PDB file of C-alpha atoms in Angstrom:
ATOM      1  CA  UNK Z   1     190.040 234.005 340.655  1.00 37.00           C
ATOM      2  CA  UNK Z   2     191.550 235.005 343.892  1.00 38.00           C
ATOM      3  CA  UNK Z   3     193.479 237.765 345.295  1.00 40.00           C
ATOM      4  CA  UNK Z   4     197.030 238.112 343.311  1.00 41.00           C
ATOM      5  CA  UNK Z   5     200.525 237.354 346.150  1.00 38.00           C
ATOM      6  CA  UNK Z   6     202.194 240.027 346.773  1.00 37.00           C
ATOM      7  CA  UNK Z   7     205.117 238.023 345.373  1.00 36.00           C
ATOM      8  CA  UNK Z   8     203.383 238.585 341.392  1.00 38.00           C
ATOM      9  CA  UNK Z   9     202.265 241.542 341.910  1.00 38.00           C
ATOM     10  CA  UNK Z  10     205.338 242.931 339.607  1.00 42.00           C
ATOM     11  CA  UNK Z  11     204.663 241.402 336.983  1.00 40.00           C
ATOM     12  CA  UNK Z  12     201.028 242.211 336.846  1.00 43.00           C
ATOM     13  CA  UNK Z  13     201.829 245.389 336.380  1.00 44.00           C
ATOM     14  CA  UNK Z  14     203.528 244.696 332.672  1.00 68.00           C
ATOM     15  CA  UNK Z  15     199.948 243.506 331.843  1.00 77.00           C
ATOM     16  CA  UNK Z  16     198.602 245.799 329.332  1.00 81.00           C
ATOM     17  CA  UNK Z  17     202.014 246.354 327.839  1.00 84.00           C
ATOM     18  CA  UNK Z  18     202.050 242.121 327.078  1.00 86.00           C
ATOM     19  CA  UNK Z  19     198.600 242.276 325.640  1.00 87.00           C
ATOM     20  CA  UNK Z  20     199.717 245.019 323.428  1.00 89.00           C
ATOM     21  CA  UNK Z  21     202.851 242.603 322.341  1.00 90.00           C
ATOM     22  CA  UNK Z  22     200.010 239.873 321.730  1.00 92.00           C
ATOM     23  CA  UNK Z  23     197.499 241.911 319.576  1.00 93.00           C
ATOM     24  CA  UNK Z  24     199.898 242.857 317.539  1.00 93.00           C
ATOM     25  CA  UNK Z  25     201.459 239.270 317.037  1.00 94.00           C
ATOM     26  CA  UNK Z  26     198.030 237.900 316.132  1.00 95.00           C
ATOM     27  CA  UNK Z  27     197.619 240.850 313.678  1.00 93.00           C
ATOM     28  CA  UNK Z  28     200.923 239.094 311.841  1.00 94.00           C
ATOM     29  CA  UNK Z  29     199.760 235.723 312.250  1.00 95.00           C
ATOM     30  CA  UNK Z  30     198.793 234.186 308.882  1.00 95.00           C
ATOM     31  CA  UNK Z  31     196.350 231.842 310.635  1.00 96.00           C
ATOM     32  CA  UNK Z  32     194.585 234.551 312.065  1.00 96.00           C
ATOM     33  CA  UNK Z  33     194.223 236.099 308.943  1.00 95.00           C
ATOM     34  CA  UNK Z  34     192.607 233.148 307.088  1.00 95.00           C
ATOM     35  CA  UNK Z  35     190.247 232.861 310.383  1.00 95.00           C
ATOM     36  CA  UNK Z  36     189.109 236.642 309.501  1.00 95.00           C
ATOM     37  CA  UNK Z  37     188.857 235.990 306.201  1.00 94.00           C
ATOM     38  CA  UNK Z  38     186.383 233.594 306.754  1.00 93.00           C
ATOM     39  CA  UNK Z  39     184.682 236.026 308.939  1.00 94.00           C
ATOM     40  CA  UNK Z  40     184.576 238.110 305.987  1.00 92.00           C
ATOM     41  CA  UNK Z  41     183.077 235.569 303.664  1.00 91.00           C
ATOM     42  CA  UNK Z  42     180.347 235.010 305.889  1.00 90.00           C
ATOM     43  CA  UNK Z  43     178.806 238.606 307.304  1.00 89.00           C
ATOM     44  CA  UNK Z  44     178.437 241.659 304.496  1.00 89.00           C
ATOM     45  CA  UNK Z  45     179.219 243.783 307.189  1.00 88.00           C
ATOM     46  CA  UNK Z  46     183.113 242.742 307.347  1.00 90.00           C
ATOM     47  CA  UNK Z  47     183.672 242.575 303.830  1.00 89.00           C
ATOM     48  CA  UNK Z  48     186.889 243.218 302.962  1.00 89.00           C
ATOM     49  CA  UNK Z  49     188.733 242.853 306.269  1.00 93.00           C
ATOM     50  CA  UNK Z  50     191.829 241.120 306.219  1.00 91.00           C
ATOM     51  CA  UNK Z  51     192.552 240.976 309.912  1.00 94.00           C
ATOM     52  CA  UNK Z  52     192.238 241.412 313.442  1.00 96.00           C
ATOM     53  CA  UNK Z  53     192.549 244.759 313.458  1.00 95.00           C
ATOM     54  CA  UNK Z  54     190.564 245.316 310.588  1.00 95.00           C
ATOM     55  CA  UNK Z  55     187.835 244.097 312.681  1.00 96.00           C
ATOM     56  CA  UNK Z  56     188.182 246.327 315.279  1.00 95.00           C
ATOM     57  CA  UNK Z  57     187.919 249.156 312.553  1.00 94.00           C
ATOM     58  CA  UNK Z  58     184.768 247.725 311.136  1.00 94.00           C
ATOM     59  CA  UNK Z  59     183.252 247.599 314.961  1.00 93.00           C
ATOM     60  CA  UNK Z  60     184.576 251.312 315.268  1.00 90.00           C
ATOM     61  CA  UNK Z  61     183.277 252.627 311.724  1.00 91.00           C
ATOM     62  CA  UNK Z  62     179.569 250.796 312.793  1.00 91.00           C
ATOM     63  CA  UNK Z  63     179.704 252.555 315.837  1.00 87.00           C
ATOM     64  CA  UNK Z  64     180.614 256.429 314.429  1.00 87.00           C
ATOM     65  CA  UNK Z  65     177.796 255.899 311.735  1.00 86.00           C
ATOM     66  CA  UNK Z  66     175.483 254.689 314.637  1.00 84.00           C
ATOM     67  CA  UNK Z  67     173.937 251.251 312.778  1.00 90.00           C
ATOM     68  CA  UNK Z  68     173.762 249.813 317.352  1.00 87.00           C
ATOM     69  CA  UNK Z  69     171.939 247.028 315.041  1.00 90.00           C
ATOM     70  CA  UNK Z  70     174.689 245.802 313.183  1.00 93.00           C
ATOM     71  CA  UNK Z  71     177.098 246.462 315.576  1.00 93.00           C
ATOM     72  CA  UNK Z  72     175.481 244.013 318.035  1.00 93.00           C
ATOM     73  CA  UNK Z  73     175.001 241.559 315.129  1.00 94.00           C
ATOM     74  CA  UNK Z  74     179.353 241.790 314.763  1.00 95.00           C
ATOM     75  CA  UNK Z  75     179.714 241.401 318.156  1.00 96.00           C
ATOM     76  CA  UNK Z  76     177.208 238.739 318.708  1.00 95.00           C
ATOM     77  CA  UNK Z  77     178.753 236.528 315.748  1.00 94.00           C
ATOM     78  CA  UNK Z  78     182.293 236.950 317.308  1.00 96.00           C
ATOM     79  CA  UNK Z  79     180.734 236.151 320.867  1.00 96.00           C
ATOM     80  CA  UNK Z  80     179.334 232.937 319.241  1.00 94.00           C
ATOM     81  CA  UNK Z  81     182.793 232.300 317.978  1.00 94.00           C
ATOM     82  CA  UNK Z  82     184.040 232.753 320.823  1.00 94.00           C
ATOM     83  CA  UNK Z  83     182.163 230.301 322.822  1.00 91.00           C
ATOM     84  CA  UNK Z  84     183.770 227.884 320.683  1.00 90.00           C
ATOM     85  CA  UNK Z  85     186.998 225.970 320.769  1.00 91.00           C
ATOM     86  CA  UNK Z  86     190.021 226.105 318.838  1.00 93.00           C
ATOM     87  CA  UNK Z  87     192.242 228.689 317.217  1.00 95.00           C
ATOM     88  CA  UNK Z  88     189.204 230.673 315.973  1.00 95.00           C
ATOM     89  CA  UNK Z  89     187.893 231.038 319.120  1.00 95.00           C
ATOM     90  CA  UNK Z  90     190.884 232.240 320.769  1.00 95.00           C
ATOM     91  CA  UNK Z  91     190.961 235.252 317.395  1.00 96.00           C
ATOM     92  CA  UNK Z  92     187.232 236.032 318.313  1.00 96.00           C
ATOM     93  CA  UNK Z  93     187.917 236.233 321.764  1.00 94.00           C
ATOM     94  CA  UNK Z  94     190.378 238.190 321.420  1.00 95.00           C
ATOM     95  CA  UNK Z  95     189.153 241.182 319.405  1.00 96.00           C
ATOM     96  CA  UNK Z  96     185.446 241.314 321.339  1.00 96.00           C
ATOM     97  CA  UNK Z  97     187.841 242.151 324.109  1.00 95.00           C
ATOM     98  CA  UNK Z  98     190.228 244.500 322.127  1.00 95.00           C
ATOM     99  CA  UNK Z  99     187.256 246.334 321.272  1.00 94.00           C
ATOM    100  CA  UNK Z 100     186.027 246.729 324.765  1.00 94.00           C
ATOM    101  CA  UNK Z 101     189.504 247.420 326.591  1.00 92.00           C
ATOM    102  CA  UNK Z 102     189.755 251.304 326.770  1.00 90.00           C
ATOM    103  CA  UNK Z 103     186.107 251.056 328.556  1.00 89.00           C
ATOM    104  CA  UNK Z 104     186.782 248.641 330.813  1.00 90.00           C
ATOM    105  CA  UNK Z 105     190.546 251.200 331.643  1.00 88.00           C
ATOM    106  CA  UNK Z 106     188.454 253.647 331.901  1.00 85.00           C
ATOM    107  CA  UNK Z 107     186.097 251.961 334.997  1.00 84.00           C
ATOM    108  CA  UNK Z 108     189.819 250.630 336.369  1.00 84.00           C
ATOM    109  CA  UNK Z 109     190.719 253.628 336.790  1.00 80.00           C
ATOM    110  CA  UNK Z 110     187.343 255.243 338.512  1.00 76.00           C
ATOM    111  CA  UNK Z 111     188.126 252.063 340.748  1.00 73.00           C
ATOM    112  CA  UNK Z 112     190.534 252.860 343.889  1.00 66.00           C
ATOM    113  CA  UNK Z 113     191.912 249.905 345.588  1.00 66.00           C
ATOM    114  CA  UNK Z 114     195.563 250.163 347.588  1.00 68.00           C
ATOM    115  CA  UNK Z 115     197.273 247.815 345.097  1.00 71.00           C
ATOM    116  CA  UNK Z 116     197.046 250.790 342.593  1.00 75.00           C
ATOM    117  CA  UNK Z 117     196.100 250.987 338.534  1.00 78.00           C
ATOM    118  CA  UNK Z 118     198.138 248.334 337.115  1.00 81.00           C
ATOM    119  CA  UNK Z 119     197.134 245.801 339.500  1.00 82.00           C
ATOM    120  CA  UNK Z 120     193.104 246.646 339.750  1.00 83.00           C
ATOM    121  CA  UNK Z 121     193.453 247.132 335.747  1.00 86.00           C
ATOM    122  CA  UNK Z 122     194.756 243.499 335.654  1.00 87.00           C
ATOM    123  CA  UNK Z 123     191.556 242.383 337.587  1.00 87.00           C
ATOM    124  CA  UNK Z 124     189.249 244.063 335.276  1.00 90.00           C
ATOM    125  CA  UNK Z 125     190.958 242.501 332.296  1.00 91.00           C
ATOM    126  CA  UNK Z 126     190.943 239.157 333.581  1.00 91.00           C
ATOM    127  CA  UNK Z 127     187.174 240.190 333.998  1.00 92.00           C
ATOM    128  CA  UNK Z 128     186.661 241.254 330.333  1.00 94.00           C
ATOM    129  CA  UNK Z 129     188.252 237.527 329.191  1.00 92.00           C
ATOM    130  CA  UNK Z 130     185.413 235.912 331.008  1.00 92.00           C
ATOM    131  CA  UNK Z 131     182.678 238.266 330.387  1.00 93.00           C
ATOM    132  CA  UNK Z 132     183.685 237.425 326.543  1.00 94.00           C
ATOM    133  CA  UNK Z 133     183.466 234.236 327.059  1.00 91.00           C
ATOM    134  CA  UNK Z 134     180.439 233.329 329.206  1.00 91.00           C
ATOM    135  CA  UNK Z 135     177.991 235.768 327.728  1.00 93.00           C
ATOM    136  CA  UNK Z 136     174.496 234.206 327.160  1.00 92.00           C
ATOM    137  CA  UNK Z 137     174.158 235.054 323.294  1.00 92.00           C
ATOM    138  CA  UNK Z 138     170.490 233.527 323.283  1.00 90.00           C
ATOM    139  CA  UNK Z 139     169.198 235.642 326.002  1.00 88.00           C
ATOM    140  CA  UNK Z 140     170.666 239.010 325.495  1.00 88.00           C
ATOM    141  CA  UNK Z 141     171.258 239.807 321.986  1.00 89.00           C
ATOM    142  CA  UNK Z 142     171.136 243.752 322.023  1.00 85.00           C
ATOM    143  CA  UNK Z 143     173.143 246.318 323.771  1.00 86.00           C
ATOM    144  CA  UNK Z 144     175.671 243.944 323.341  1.00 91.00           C
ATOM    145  CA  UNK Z 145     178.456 246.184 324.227  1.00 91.00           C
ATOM    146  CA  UNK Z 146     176.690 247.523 327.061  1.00 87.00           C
ATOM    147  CA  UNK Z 147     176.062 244.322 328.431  1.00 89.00           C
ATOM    148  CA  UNK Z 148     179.456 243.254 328.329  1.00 92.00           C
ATOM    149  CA  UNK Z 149     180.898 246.906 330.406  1.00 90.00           C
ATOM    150  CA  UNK Z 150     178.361 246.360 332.894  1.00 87.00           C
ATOM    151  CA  UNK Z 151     179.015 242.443 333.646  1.00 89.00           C
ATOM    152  CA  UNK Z 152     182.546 242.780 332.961  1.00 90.00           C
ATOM    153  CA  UNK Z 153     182.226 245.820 336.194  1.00 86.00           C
ATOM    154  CA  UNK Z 154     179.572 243.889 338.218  1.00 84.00           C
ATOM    155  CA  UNK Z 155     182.232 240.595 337.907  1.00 87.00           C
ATOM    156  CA  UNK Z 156     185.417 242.773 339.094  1.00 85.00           C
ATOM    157  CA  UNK Z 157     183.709 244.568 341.691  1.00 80.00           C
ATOM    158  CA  UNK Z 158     182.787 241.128 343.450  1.00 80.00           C
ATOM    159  CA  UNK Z 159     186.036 240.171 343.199  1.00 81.00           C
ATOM    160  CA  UNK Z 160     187.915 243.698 344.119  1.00 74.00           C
ATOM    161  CA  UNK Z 161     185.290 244.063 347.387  1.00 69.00           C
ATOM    162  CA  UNK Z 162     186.736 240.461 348.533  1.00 65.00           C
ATOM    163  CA  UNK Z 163     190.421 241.809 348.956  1.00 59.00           C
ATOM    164  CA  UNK Z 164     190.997 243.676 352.332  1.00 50.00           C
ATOM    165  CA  UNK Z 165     190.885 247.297 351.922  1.00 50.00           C
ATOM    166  CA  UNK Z 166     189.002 247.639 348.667  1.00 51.00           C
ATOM    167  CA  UNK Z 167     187.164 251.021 347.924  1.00 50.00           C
ATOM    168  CA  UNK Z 168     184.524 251.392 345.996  1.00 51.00           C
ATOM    169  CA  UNK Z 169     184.177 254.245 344.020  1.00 49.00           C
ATOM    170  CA  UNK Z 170     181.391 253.898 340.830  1.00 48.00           C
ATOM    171  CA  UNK Z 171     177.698 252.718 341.177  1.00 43.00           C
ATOM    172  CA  UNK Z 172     176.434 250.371 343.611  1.00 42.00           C
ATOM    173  CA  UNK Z 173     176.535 246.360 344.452  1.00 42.00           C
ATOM    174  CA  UNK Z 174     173.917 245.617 342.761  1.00 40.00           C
ATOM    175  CA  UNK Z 175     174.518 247.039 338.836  1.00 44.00           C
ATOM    176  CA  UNK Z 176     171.765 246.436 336.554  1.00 44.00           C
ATOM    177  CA  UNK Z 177     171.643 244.784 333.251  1.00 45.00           C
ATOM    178  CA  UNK Z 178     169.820 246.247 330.283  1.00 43.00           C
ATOM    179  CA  UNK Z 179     167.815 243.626 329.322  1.00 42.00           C
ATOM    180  CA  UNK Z 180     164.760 243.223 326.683  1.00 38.00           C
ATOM    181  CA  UNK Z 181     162.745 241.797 329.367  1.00 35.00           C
ATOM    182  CA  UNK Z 182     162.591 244.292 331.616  1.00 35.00           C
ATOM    183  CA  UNK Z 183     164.405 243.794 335.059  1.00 36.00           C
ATOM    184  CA  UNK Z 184     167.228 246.362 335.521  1.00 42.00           C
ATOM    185  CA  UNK Z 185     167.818 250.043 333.826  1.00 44.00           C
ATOM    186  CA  UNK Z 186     164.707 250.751 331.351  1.00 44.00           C
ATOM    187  CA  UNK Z 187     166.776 252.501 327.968  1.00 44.00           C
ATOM    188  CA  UNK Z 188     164.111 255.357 327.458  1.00 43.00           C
ATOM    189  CA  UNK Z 189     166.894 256.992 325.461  1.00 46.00           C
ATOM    190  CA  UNK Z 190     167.439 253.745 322.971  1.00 47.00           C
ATOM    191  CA  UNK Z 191     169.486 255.693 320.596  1.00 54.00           C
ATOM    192  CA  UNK Z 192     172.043 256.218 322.904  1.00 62.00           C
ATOM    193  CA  UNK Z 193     175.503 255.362 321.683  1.00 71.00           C
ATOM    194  CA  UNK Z 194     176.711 252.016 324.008  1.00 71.00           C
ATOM    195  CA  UNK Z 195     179.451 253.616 325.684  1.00 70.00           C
ATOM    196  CA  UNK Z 196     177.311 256.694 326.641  1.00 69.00           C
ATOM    197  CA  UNK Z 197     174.790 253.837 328.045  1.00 70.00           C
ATOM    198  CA  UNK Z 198     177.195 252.519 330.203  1.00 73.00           C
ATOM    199  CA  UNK Z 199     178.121 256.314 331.572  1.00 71.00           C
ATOM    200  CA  UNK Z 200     174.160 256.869 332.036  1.00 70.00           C
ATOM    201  CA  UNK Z 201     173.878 253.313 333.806  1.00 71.00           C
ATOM    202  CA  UNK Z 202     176.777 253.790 335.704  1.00 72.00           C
ATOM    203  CA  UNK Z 203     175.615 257.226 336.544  1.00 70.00           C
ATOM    204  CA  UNK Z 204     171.878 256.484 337.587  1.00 71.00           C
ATOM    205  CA  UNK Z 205     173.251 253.791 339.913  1.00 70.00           C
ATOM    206  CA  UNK Z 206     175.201 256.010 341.772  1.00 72.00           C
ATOM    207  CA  UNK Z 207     171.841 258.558 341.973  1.00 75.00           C
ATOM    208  CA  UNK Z 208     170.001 255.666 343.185  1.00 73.00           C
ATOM    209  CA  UNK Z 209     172.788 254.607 345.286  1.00 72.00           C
ATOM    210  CA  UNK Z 210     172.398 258.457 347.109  1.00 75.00           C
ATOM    211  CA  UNK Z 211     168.682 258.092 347.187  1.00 78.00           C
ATOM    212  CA  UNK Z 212     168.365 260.764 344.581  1.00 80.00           C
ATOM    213  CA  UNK Z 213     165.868 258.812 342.890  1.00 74.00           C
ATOM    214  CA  UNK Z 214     162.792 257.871 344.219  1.00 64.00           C
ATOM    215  CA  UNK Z 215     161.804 254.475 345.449  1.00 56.00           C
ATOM    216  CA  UNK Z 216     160.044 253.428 342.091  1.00 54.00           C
ATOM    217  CA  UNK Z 217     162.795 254.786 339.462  1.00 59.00           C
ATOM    218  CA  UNK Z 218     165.652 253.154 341.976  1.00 52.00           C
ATOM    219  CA  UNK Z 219     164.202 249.814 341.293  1.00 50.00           C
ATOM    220  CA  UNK Z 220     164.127 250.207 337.831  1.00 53.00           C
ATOM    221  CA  UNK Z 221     165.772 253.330 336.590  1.00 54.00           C
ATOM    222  CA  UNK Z 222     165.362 254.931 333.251  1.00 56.00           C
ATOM    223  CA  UNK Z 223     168.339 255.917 330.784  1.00 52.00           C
ATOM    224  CA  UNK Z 224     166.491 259.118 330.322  1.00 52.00           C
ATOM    225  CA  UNK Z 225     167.344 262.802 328.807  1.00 55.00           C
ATOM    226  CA  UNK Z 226     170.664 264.983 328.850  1.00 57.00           C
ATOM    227  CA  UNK Z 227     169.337 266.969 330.957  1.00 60.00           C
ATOM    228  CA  UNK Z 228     167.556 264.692 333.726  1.00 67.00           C
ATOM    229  CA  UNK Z 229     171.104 263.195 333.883  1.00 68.00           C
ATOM    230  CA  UNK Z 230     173.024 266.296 334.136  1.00 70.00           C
ATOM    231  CA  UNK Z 231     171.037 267.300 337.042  1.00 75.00           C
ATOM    232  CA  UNK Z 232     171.985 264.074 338.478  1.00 77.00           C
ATOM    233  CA  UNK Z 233     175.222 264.225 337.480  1.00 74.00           C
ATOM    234  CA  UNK Z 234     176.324 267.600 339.584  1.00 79.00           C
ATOM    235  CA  UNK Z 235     174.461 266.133 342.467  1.00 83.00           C
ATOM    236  CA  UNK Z 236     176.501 263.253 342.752  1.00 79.00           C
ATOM    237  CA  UNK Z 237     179.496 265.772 342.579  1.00 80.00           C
ATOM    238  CA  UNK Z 238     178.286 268.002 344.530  1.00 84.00           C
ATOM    239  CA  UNK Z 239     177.581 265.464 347.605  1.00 84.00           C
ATOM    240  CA  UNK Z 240     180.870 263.923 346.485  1.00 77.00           C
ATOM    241  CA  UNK Z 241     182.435 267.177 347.600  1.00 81.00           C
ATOM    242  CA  UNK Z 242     181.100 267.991 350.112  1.00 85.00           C
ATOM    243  CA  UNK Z 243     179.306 271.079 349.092  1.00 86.00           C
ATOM    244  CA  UNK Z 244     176.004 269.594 349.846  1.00 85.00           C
ATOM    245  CA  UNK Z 245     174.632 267.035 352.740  1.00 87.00           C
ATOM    246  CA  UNK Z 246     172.879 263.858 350.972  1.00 86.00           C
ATOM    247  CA  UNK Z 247     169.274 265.504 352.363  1.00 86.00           C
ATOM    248  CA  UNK Z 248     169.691 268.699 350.376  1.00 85.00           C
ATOM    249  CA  UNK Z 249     170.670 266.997 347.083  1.00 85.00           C
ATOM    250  CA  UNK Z 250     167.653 265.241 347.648  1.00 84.00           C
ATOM    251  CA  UNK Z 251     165.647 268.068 347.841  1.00 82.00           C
ATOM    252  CA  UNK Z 252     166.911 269.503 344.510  1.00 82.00           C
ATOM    253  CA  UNK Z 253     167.035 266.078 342.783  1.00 81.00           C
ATOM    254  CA  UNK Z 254     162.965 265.922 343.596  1.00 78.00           C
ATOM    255  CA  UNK Z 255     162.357 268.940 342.575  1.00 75.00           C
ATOM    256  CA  UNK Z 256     164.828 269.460 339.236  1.00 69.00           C
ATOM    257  CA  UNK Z 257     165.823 266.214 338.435  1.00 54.00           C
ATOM    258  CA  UNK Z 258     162.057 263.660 338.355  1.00 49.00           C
ATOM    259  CA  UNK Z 259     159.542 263.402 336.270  1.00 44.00           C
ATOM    260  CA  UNK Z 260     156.949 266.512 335.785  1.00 39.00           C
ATOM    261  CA  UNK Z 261     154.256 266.645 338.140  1.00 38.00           C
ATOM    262  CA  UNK Z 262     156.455 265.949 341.189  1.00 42.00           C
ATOM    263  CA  UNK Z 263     157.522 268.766 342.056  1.00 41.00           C
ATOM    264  CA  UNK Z 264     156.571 269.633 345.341  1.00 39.00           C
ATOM    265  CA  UNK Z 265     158.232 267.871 347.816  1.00 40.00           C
ATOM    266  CA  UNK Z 266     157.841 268.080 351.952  1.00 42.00           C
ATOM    267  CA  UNK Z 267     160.588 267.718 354.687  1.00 41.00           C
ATOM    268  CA  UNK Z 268     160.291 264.582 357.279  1.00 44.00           C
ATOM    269  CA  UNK Z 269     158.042 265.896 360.043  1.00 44.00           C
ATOM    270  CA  UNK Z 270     155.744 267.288 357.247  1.00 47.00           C
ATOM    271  CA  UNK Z 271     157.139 271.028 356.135  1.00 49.00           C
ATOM    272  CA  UNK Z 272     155.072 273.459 354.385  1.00 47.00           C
ATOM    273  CA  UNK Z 273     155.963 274.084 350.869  1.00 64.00           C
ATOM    274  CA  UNK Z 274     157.580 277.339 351.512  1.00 72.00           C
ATOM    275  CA  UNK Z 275     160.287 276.266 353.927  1.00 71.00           C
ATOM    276  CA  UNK Z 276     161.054 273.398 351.700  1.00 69.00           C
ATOM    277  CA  UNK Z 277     161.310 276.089 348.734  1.00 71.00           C
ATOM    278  CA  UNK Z 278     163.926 277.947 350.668  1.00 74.00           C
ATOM    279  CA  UNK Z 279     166.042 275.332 351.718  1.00 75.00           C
ATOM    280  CA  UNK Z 280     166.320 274.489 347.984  1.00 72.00           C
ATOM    281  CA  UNK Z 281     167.082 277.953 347.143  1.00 77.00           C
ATOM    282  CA  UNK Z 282     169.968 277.877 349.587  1.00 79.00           C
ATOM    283  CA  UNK Z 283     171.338 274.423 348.311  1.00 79.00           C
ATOM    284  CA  UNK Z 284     171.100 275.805 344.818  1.00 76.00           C
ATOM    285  CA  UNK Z 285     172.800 279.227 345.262  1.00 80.00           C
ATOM    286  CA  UNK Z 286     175.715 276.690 346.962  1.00 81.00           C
ATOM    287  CA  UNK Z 287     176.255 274.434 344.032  1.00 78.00           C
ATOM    288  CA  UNK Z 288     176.355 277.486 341.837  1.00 77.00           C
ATOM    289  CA  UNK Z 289     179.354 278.907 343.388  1.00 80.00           C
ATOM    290  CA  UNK Z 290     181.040 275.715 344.430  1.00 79.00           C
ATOM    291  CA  UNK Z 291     180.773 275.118 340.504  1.00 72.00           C
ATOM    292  CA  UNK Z 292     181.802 278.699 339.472  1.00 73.00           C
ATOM    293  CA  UNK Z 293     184.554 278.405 341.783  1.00 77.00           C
ATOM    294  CA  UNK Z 294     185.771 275.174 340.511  1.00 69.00           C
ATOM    295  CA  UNK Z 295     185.732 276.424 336.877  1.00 66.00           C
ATOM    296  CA  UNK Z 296     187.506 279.527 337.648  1.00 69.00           C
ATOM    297  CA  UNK Z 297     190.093 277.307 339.268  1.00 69.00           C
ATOM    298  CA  UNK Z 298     190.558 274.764 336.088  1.00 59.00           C
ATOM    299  CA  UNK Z 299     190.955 278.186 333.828  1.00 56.00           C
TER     300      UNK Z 299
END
């Protein structure tokens, strides 16, 4: 894939409208519903869907009652599909990345590039299509939908960062991949719901991206608690805003946001503990009212 001519960039922009036009077509295509029905006939856990977007609703009603398990299994079977060839393939294909669109929109649009949303949103689709296609089944077979965010964002972003201009604005180059084996993010909070593990991936590789992690969690950083991330979180907006210099979110991140038992930490040339205490005290009372002000102003 290469950088889209100025020349089509018009009609890239009619993108998600002609996908739209396309799901619903296969939804009234007969053949599609005999391929789902055959989906049906072979996994208990799409009984009685009777087509394309029946699936979707299956995927969906997995996901609200939290079975990740099954979930993966659906997607996994429709990735297998998928990898196939044939009119089946193209059905499978097609809902594994109906099901993942609004998250992938969602990263297009934390994305800033100068050719705008429709164009950048085309990209990432395009993205998604191969993700689906190419995903190694055999090695990865849980956190399916995780996996496929994150490579469908680490794909785009290689492509995006080799156009002229492109600015980045979520995680780092190197995303991780939650993986069984261990390289990449460590899930210490499993039973995490897959799109909340892509926010807390996406999340902790902007932290690590800041250096408001230390060297050992930035090389393999944990999906840990609510409130480890939320700590993290309003650093990241509050460097982001200029409300606090990189060093002094620092500070606070070692001392609020790591692991207990950490939580003295000494300024480069060797502070005392006091000094670094008071510096954090300042950078603290200065997120407060940056925050304070910035929810009075949304009131």
């Amino acid at each position: 894939m290469t950088a889209t001519p100025p020349a089509t960039m018009a009609a890239s922009r009619s993108t998600l409208a002609r996908l739209d036009d396309d799901w619903q077509a296969l939804g009234a295509d007969r053949r599609a519903v005999q391929v789902v029905a055959g989906w049906a006939a072979d996994h208990a856990e799409l009984a009685g869907v009777a087509g394309p977007a029946d699936v979707i609703e299956a995927l969906g009603s997995l996901y609200r009652a939290e079975h990740w398990d099954v979930h993966d299994q659906v997607l996994l079977a429709l990735l297998d599909r998928a990898a196939g060839t044939g009119f089946g393939a193209e059905v499978a294909w097609k809902v594994v990345a109906r099901a993942l669109q609004p998250k992938v929109m969602q990263m297009a649009r934390r994305f800033r590039s100068p050719w705008g949303f429709e164009e950048t949103a085309s990209m990432f689709l395009a993205c998604l299509y191969e993700t689906v296609r190419t995903y190694p089944i055999v090695a990865r077979p849980r956190r399916v939908y995780t996996n496929l965010a994150l490579d469908t964002l680490a794909l785009a972003k290689r492509i995006l960062h080799g156009r002229r201009g492109a600015v980045e604005e979520i995680a780092s180059d190197a995303l991780p991949r939650l993986e069984e084996e261990g390289a990449g993010i460590v899930l210490v909070q499993s039973a995490a719901a897959p799109e909340r593990q892509v926010e807390l991936a996406l999340a902790l590789a902007r932290a690590a991206e800041l250096h408001l992690l230390s060297g050992h969690e930035a090389a393999s950083p944990a999906l840990a608690e609510e409130a480890r991330l939320e700590v993290l979180d309003l650093l990241v907006w509050a460097i982001d805003t200029q409300v606090l210099s990189r060093r002094d979110a620092q500070v606070l991140a070692a001392y609020y946001g790591t692991a207990p038992g950490r939580s003295s930490w000494r300024l480069d040339g060797g502070a005392e503990e006091p000094r670094v205490r008071q510096r954090r005290s300042r950078a603290l009372r200065a997120v407060r009212r940056a925050r304070q002000a910035e929810l009075q102003s949304a009131a």
